Amino acid sequence: MPNRDYHSERREYNFASLDRDQIDANPFEQFTKWMTFAHQEAEIKDPTAMSVTTVDAEGQPHSRVVLLKEFSASGFVFYTNYNSAKAHELANNAKAALLFFWPELDRQIRIEGTISRIDPEKSKAYFHSRPRGSQLAALISEQSEVVADRATLEQRLQQAETTYQDQEIPAPANWGGYQLKANLFEFWQGRPNRLHDRFRYLKQGENWQIDRLCP
């Protein structure tokens, strides 16, 4: 085990502040502002990378990073294998959480809600917009299943390349999108002395209740 002591590793968060009069009444608009800034102005690498947390039948949480592909007031969309571990967990419990963290901006966004599958035709359209190599990988991968070695995966990929040479790759029936419908947002802005700014949006009927939270 490493002997390095991590207790003293810290830095101050000085990028910005977040006050009530700075945030939008609509959490989707606030999310859009922060995402646009991260993507276009701050040029954050992979700003759409987010942790998706699901819970299995035993109550054990599982997190993994995926890429956000679409968002609107209807929800937040990502794509995956419908036979994956996360898919089985969502079939058992549709409640999930998303987390975006941009250390360059001292910002994070938490989003909670319920997840459902999107329209199959929409999934198919997105599948065919992906690079050909990504399509083939989705076709041959039995996501979350044990595999003997990488050579096995590469052999499957080579076989698929041969099979579908000069042909359209069929969208797998077990691959598609999920959409999280949000009922809670939290916007976190790191501040000096760990006295961070936190604002929570909680869905109340058709409205959003906004509260400042202690850090």
mmCIF file of C-alpha atoms in Angstrom:
data_model
loop_
_atom_site.group_PDB
_atom_site.id
_atom_site.type_symbol
_atom_site.label_atom_id
_atom_site.label_comp_id
_atom_site.label_asym_id
_atom_site.label_seq_id
_atom_site.Cartn_x
_atom_site.Cartn_y
_atom_site.Cartn_z
ATOM 1 C CA MET A 1 0.000 0.000 0.000
ATOM 2 C CA PRO A 2 1.268 3.547 -0.696
ATOM 3 C CA ASN A 3 2.633 5.527 2.240
ATOM 4 C CA ARG A 4 1.374 8.827 0.927
ATOM 5 C CA ASP A 5 -0.686 10.842 3.397
ATOM 6 C CA TYR A 6 -3.750 12.352 1.734
ATOM 7 C CA HIS A 7 -5.034 14.189 4.824
ATOM 8 C CA SER A 8 -3.193 17.385 3.912
ATOM 9 C CA GLU A 9 -4.147 17.420 0.240
ATOM 10 C CA ARG A 10 -6.572 20.272 -0.322
ATOM 11 C CA ARG A 11 -7.039 23.444 -2.291
ATOM 12 C CA GLU A 12 -9.244 26.483 -1.992
ATOM 13 C CA TYR A 13 -12.206 26.936 -4.322
ATOM 14 C CA ASN A 14 -12.119 30.483 -5.664
ATOM 15 C CA PHE A 15 -13.601 30.307 -9.148
ATOM 16 C CA ALA A 16 -16.999 31.878 -8.467
ATOM 17 C CA SER A 17 -19.853 32.393 -6.039
ATOM 18 C CA LEU A 18 -23.510 31.430 -6.378
ATOM 19 C CA ASP A 19 -26.292 33.577 -4.931
ATOM 20 C CA ARG A 20 -30.068 33.267 -5.026
ATOM 21 C CA ASP A 21 -30.431 36.208 -7.395
ATOM 22 C CA GLN A 22 -27.998 34.579 -9.835
ATOM 23 C CA ILE A 23 -29.883 31.343 -10.388
ATOM 24 C CA ASP A 24 -32.813 30.705 -12.691
ATOM 25 C CA ALA A 25 -36.245 29.820 -11.319
ATOM 26 C CA ASN A 26 -36.262 26.855 -13.700
ATOM 27 C CA PRO A 27 -33.619 24.195 -12.926
ATOM 28 C CA PHE A 28 -33.433 23.104 -16.569
ATOM 29 C CA GLU A 29 -32.533 26.669 -17.562
ATOM 30 C CA GLN A 30 -29.933 26.789 -14.800
ATOM 31 C CA PHE A 31 -28.508 23.465 -15.979
ATOM 32 C CA THR A 32 -28.373 24.767 -19.550
ATOM 33 C CA LYS A 33 -26.459 27.872 -18.422
ATOM 34 C CA TRP A 34 -23.857 25.851 -16.544
ATOM 35 C CA MET A 35 -23.519 23.202 -19.253
ATOM 36 C CA THR A 36 -23.165 25.827 -21.977
ATOM 37 C CA PHE A 37 -20.501 27.649 -19.986
ATOM 38 C CA ALA A 38 -18.597 24.415 -19.291
ATOM 39 C CA HIS A 39 -18.757 23.366 -22.936
ATOM 40 C CA GLN A 40 -18.298 26.599 -24.870
ATOM 41 C CA GLU A 41 -16.478 29.042 -22.609
ATOM 42 C CA ALA A 42 -14.524 26.977 -20.097
ATOM 43 C CA GLU A 43 -13.856 24.275 -22.722
ATOM 44 C CA ILE A 44 -14.091 21.522 -20.130
ATOM 45 C CA LYS A 45 -12.989 18.151 -21.465
ATOM 46 C CA ASP A 46 -16.014 15.827 -21.633
ATOM 47 C CA PRO A 47 -18.464 18.174 -19.851
ATOM 48 C CA THR A 48 -21.300 15.743 -20.614
ATOM 49 C CA ALA A 49 -19.615 12.932 -18.661
ATOM 50 C CA MET A 50 -21.834 12.047 -15.721
ATOM 51 C CA SER A 51 -21.981 9.431 -13.018
ATOM 52 C CA VAL A 52 -25.180 7.376 -13.111
ATOM 53 C CA THR A 53 -26.065 5.672 -9.835
ATOM 54 C CA THR A 54 -28.560 2.822 -9.655
ATOM 55 C CA VAL A 55 -29.489 0.420 -6.851
ATOM 56 C CA ASP A 56 -29.706 -3.372 -7.076
ATOM 57 C CA ALA A 57 -32.269 -5.680 -5.457
ATOM 58 C CA GLU A 58 -30.144 -5.939 -2.289
ATOM 59 C CA GLY A 59 -30.012 -2.173 -1.880
ATOM 60 C CA GLN A 60 -26.392 -1.910 -3.043
ATOM 61 C CA PRO A 61 -25.728 1.271 -5.039
ATOM 62 C CA HIS A 62 -23.655 1.057 -8.229
ATOM 63 C CA SER A 63 -22.144 4.026 -10.073
ATOM 64 C CA ARG A 64 -20.539 4.367 -13.477
ATOM 65 C CA VAL A 65 -19.688 7.221 -15.836
ATOM 66 C CA VAL A 66 -21.620 7.589 -19.098
ATOM 67 C CA LEU A 67 -22.124 10.457 -21.539
ATOM 68 C CA LEU A 68 -25.224 12.629 -21.569
ATOM 69 C CA LYS A 69 -26.543 12.732 -25.131
ATOM 70 C CA GLU A 70 -29.602 14.946 -24.855
ATOM 71 C CA PHE A 71 -31.435 17.030 -22.280
ATOM 72 C CA SER A 72 -34.610 19.074 -22.114
ATOM 73 C CA ALA A 73 -37.482 19.663 -19.715
ATOM 74 C CA SER A 74 -38.564 16.120 -20.591
ATOM 75 C CA GLY A 75 -35.418 14.590 -19.146
ATOM 76 C CA PHE A 76 -31.788 13.569 -19.497
ATOM 77 C CA VAL A 77 -30.929 10.914 -22.081
ATOM 78 C CA PHE A 78 -28.081 8.391 -22.235
ATOM 79 C CA TYR A 79 -27.612 5.127 -24.132
ATOM 80 C CA THR A 80 -26.537 1.680 -23.009
ATOM 81 C CA ASN A 81 -27.017 -2.065 -23.380
ATOM 82 C CA TYR A 82 -30.432 -3.172 -22.105
ATOM 83 C CA ASN A 83 -28.869 -6.399 -20.792
ATOM 84 C CA SER A 84 -26.239 -4.557 -18.738
ATOM 85 C CA ALA A 85 -26.061 -4.540 -14.956
ATOM 86 C CA LYS A 86 -27.449 -1.007 -14.818
ATOM 87 C CA ALA A 87 -30.384 -2.037 -17.008
ATOM 88 C CA HIS A 88 -31.260 -4.940 -14.704
ATOM 89 C CA GLU A 89 -31.060 -2.599 -11.719
ATOM 90 C CA LEU A 90 -33.314 -0.045 -13.399
ATOM 91 C CA ALA A 91 -35.834 -2.751 -14.231
ATOM 92 C CA ASN A 92 -36.016 -3.507 -10.507
ATOM 93 C CA ASN A 93 -35.880 0.105 -9.295
ATOM 94 C CA ALA A 94 -36.391 2.992 -11.716
ATOM 95 C CA LYS A 95 -35.069 5.581 -9.256
ATOM 96 C CA ALA A 96 -31.592 6.836 -10.117
ATOM 97 C CA ALA A 97 -29.210 9.766 -9.693
ATOM 98 C CA LEU A 98 -26.886 11.673 -12.018
ATOM 99 C CA LEU A 99 -23.789 13.612 -11.010
ATOM 100 C CA PHE A 100 -21.773 16.069 -13.078
ATOM 101 C CA PHE A 101 -18.457 17.292 -11.630
ATOM 102 C CA TRP A 102 -16.336 19.990 -13.240
ATOM 103 C CA PRO A 103 -13.285 20.567 -10.997
ATOM 104 C CA GLU A 104 -11.969 23.311 -13.289
ATOM 105 C CA LEU A 105 -15.045 25.357 -12.341
ATOM 106 C CA ASP A 106 -15.393 24.108 -8.751
ATOM 107 C CA ARG A 107 -18.905 22.988 -9.687
ATOM 108 C CA GLN A 108 -21.069 19.936 -9.442
ATOM 109 C CA ILE A 109 -24.699 19.203 -10.266
ATOM 110 C CA ARG A 110 -26.760 16.420 -8.718
ATOM 111 C CA ILE A 111 -29.988 15.297 -10.364
ATOM 112 C CA GLU A 112 -32.402 12.681 -9.032
ATOM 113 C CA GLY A 113 -35.481 11.158 -10.600
ATOM 114 C CA THR A 114 -36.999 8.140 -12.300
ATOM 115 C CA ILE A 115 -35.736 6.505 -15.474
ATOM 116 C CA SER A 116 -37.585 4.924 -18.376
ATOM 117 C CA ARG A 117 -36.647 3.675 -21.837
ATOM 118 C CA ILE A 118 -37.010 6.053 -24.756
ATOM 119 C CA ASP A 119 -38.797 5.299 -28.026
ATOM 120 C CA PRO A 120 -37.075 2.423 -29.907
ATOM 121 C CA GLU A 121 -37.066 4.368 -33.179
ATOM 122 C CA LYS A 122 -35.215 7.218 -31.491
ATOM 123 C CA SER A 123 -32.658 4.737 -30.151
ATOM 124 C CA LYS A 124 -32.255 3.231 -33.605
ATOM 125 C CA ALA A 125 -31.735 6.640 -35.202
ATOM 126 C CA TYR A 126 -29.039 7.533 -32.679
ATOM 127 C CA PHE A 127 -27.369 4.127 -33.096
ATOM 128 C CA HIS A 128 -26.959 4.692 -36.828
ATOM 129 C CA SER A 129 -25.517 8.170 -36.230
ATOM 130 C CA ARG A 130 -22.604 6.705 -34.254
ATOM 131 C CA PRO A 131 -19.203 5.880 -35.781
ATOM 132 C CA ARG A 132 -19.214 2.484 -37.467
ATOM 133 C CA GLY A 133 -16.697 1.081 -34.988
ATOM 134 C CA SER A 134 -18.927 2.061 -32.081
ATOM 135 C CA GLN A 135 -21.898 0.399 -33.751
ATOM 136 C CA LEU A 136 -19.964 -2.849 -34.172
ATOM 137 C CA ALA A 137 -18.729 -2.744 -30.573
ATOM 138 C CA ALA A 138 -22.294 -2.338 -29.290
ATOM 139 C CA LEU A 139 -23.400 -5.222 -31.490
ATOM 140 C CA ILE A 140 -20.817 -7.739 -30.260
ATOM 141 C CA SER A 141 -20.470 -6.756 -26.595
ATOM 142 C CA GLU A 142 -22.422 -8.679 -23.969
ATOM 143 C CA GLN A 143 -22.038 -5.791 -21.556
ATOM 144 C CA SER A 144 -21.224 -6.641 -17.918
ATOM 145 C CA GLU A 145 -20.738 -10.352 -18.728
ATOM 146 C CA VAL A 146 -17.446 -12.092 -17.909
ATOM 147 C CA VAL A 147 -15.119 -12.516 -20.901
ATOM 148 C CA ALA A 148 -11.976 -14.650 -21.051
ATOM 149 C CA ASP A 149 -9.678 -11.992 -22.502
ATOM 150 C CA ARG A 150 -9.494 -9.010 -24.844
ATOM 151 C CA ALA A 151 -8.573 -11.269 -27.739
ATOM 152 C CA THR A 152 -12.068 -12.767 -27.558
ATOM 153 C CA LEU A 153 -13.637 -9.335 -27.962
ATOM 154 C CA GLU A 154 -11.321 -8.416 -30.824
ATOM 155 C CA GLN A 155 -12.134 -11.691 -32.574
ATOM 156 C CA ARG A 156 -15.867 -10.991 -32.268
ATOM 157 C CA LEU A 157 -15.316 -7.503 -33.629
ATOM 158 C CA GLN A 158 -13.333 -8.810 -36.589
ATOM 159 C CA GLN A 159 -16.054 -11.345 -37.372
ATOM 160 C CA ALA A 160 -18.709 -8.623 -37.252
ATOM 161 C CA GLU A 161 -16.621 -6.389 -39.522
ATOM 162 C CA THR A 162 -16.456 -9.222 -42.047
ATOM 163 C CA THR A 163 -20.151 -10.058 -41.762
ATOM 164 C CA TYR A 164 -21.349 -6.481 -42.223
ATOM 165 C CA GLN A 165 -18.718 -5.291 -44.673
ATOM 166 C CA ASP A 166 -20.355 -2.749 -46.994
ATOM 167 C CA GLN A 167 -23.674 -3.291 -45.197
ATOM 168 C CA GLU A 168 -25.714 -1.304 -42.713
ATOM 169 C CA ILE A 169 -25.127 -2.611 -39.209
ATOM 170 C CA PRO A 170 -28.443 -3.611 -37.592
ATOM 171 C CA ALA A 171 -29.292 -1.809 -34.373
ATOM 172 C CA PRO A 172 -29.358 -4.426 -31.591
ATOM 173 C CA ALA A 173 -32.748 -4.904 -29.945
ATOM 174 C CA ASN A 174 -30.968 -4.962 -26.580
ATOM 175 C CA TRP A 175 -29.383 -1.523 -26.997
ATOM 176 C CA GLY A 176 -31.001 1.868 -26.609
ATOM 177 C CA GLY A 177 -31.663 4.967 -24.609
ATOM 178 C CA TYR A 178 -32.877 5.806 -21.140
ATOM 179 C CA GLN A 179 -34.346 9.095 -19.988
ATOM 180 C CA LEU A 180 -34.264 10.371 -16.427
ATOM 181 C CA LYS A 181 -37.222 12.550 -15.470
ATOM 182 C CA ALA A 182 -35.914 14.832 -12.746
ATOM 183 C CA ASN A 183 -37.612 15.622 -9.452
ATOM 184 C CA LEU A 184 -34.564 17.105 -7.688
ATOM 185 C CA PHE A 185 -31.579 19.225 -8.711
ATOM 186 C CA GLU A 186 -28.716 20.500 -6.607
ATOM 187 C CA PHE A 187 -26.232 23.062 -7.901
ATOM 188 C CA TRP A 188 -22.990 23.240 -5.922
ATOM 189 C CA GLN A 189 -20.373 25.946 -6.230
ATOM 190 C CA GLY A 190 -17.157 25.460 -4.280
ATOM 191 C CA ARG A 191 -16.170 28.404 -2.080
ATOM 192 C CA PRO A 192 -13.207 29.327 0.148
ATOM 193 C CA ASN A 193 -12.923 27.712 3.576
ATOM 194 C CA ARG A 194 -15.340 24.969 2.466
ATOM 195 C CA LEU A 195 -18.271 27.367 2.971
ATOM 196 C CA HIS A 196 -19.744 26.245 -0.319
ATOM 197 C CA ASP A 197 -22.861 27.568 -2.059
ATOM 198 C CA ARG A 198 -25.574 24.940 -2.536
ATOM 199 C CA PHE A 199 -29.036 25.381 -4.006
ATOM 200 C CA ARG A 200 -31.615 22.614 -4.217
ATOM 201 C CA TYR A 201 -34.610 22.560 -6.553
ATOM 202 C CA LEU A 202 -37.350 20.205 -5.342
ATOM 203 C CA LYS A 203 -40.335 19.416 -7.554
ATOM 204 C CA GLN A 204 -43.617 20.363 -5.856
ATOM 205 C CA GLY A 205 -46.514 19.629 -8.189
ATOM 206 C CA GLU A 206 -45.903 21.734 -11.290
ATOM 207 C CA ASN A 207 -43.499 24.082 -9.505
ATOM 208 C CA TRP A 208 -39.949 23.967 -8.177
ATOM 209 C CA GLN A 209 -39.144 24.901 -4.586
ATOM 210 C CA ILE A 210 -35.682 26.452 -4.287
ATOM 211 C CA ASP A 211 -33.721 26.292 -1.035
ATOM 212 C CA ARG A 212 -30.194 27.207 -0.071
ATOM 213 C CA LEU A 213 -28.523 24.332 1.792
ATOM 214 C CA CYS A 214 -25.774 24.452 4.373
ATOM 215 C CA PRO A 215 -22.447 23.240 2.952
#
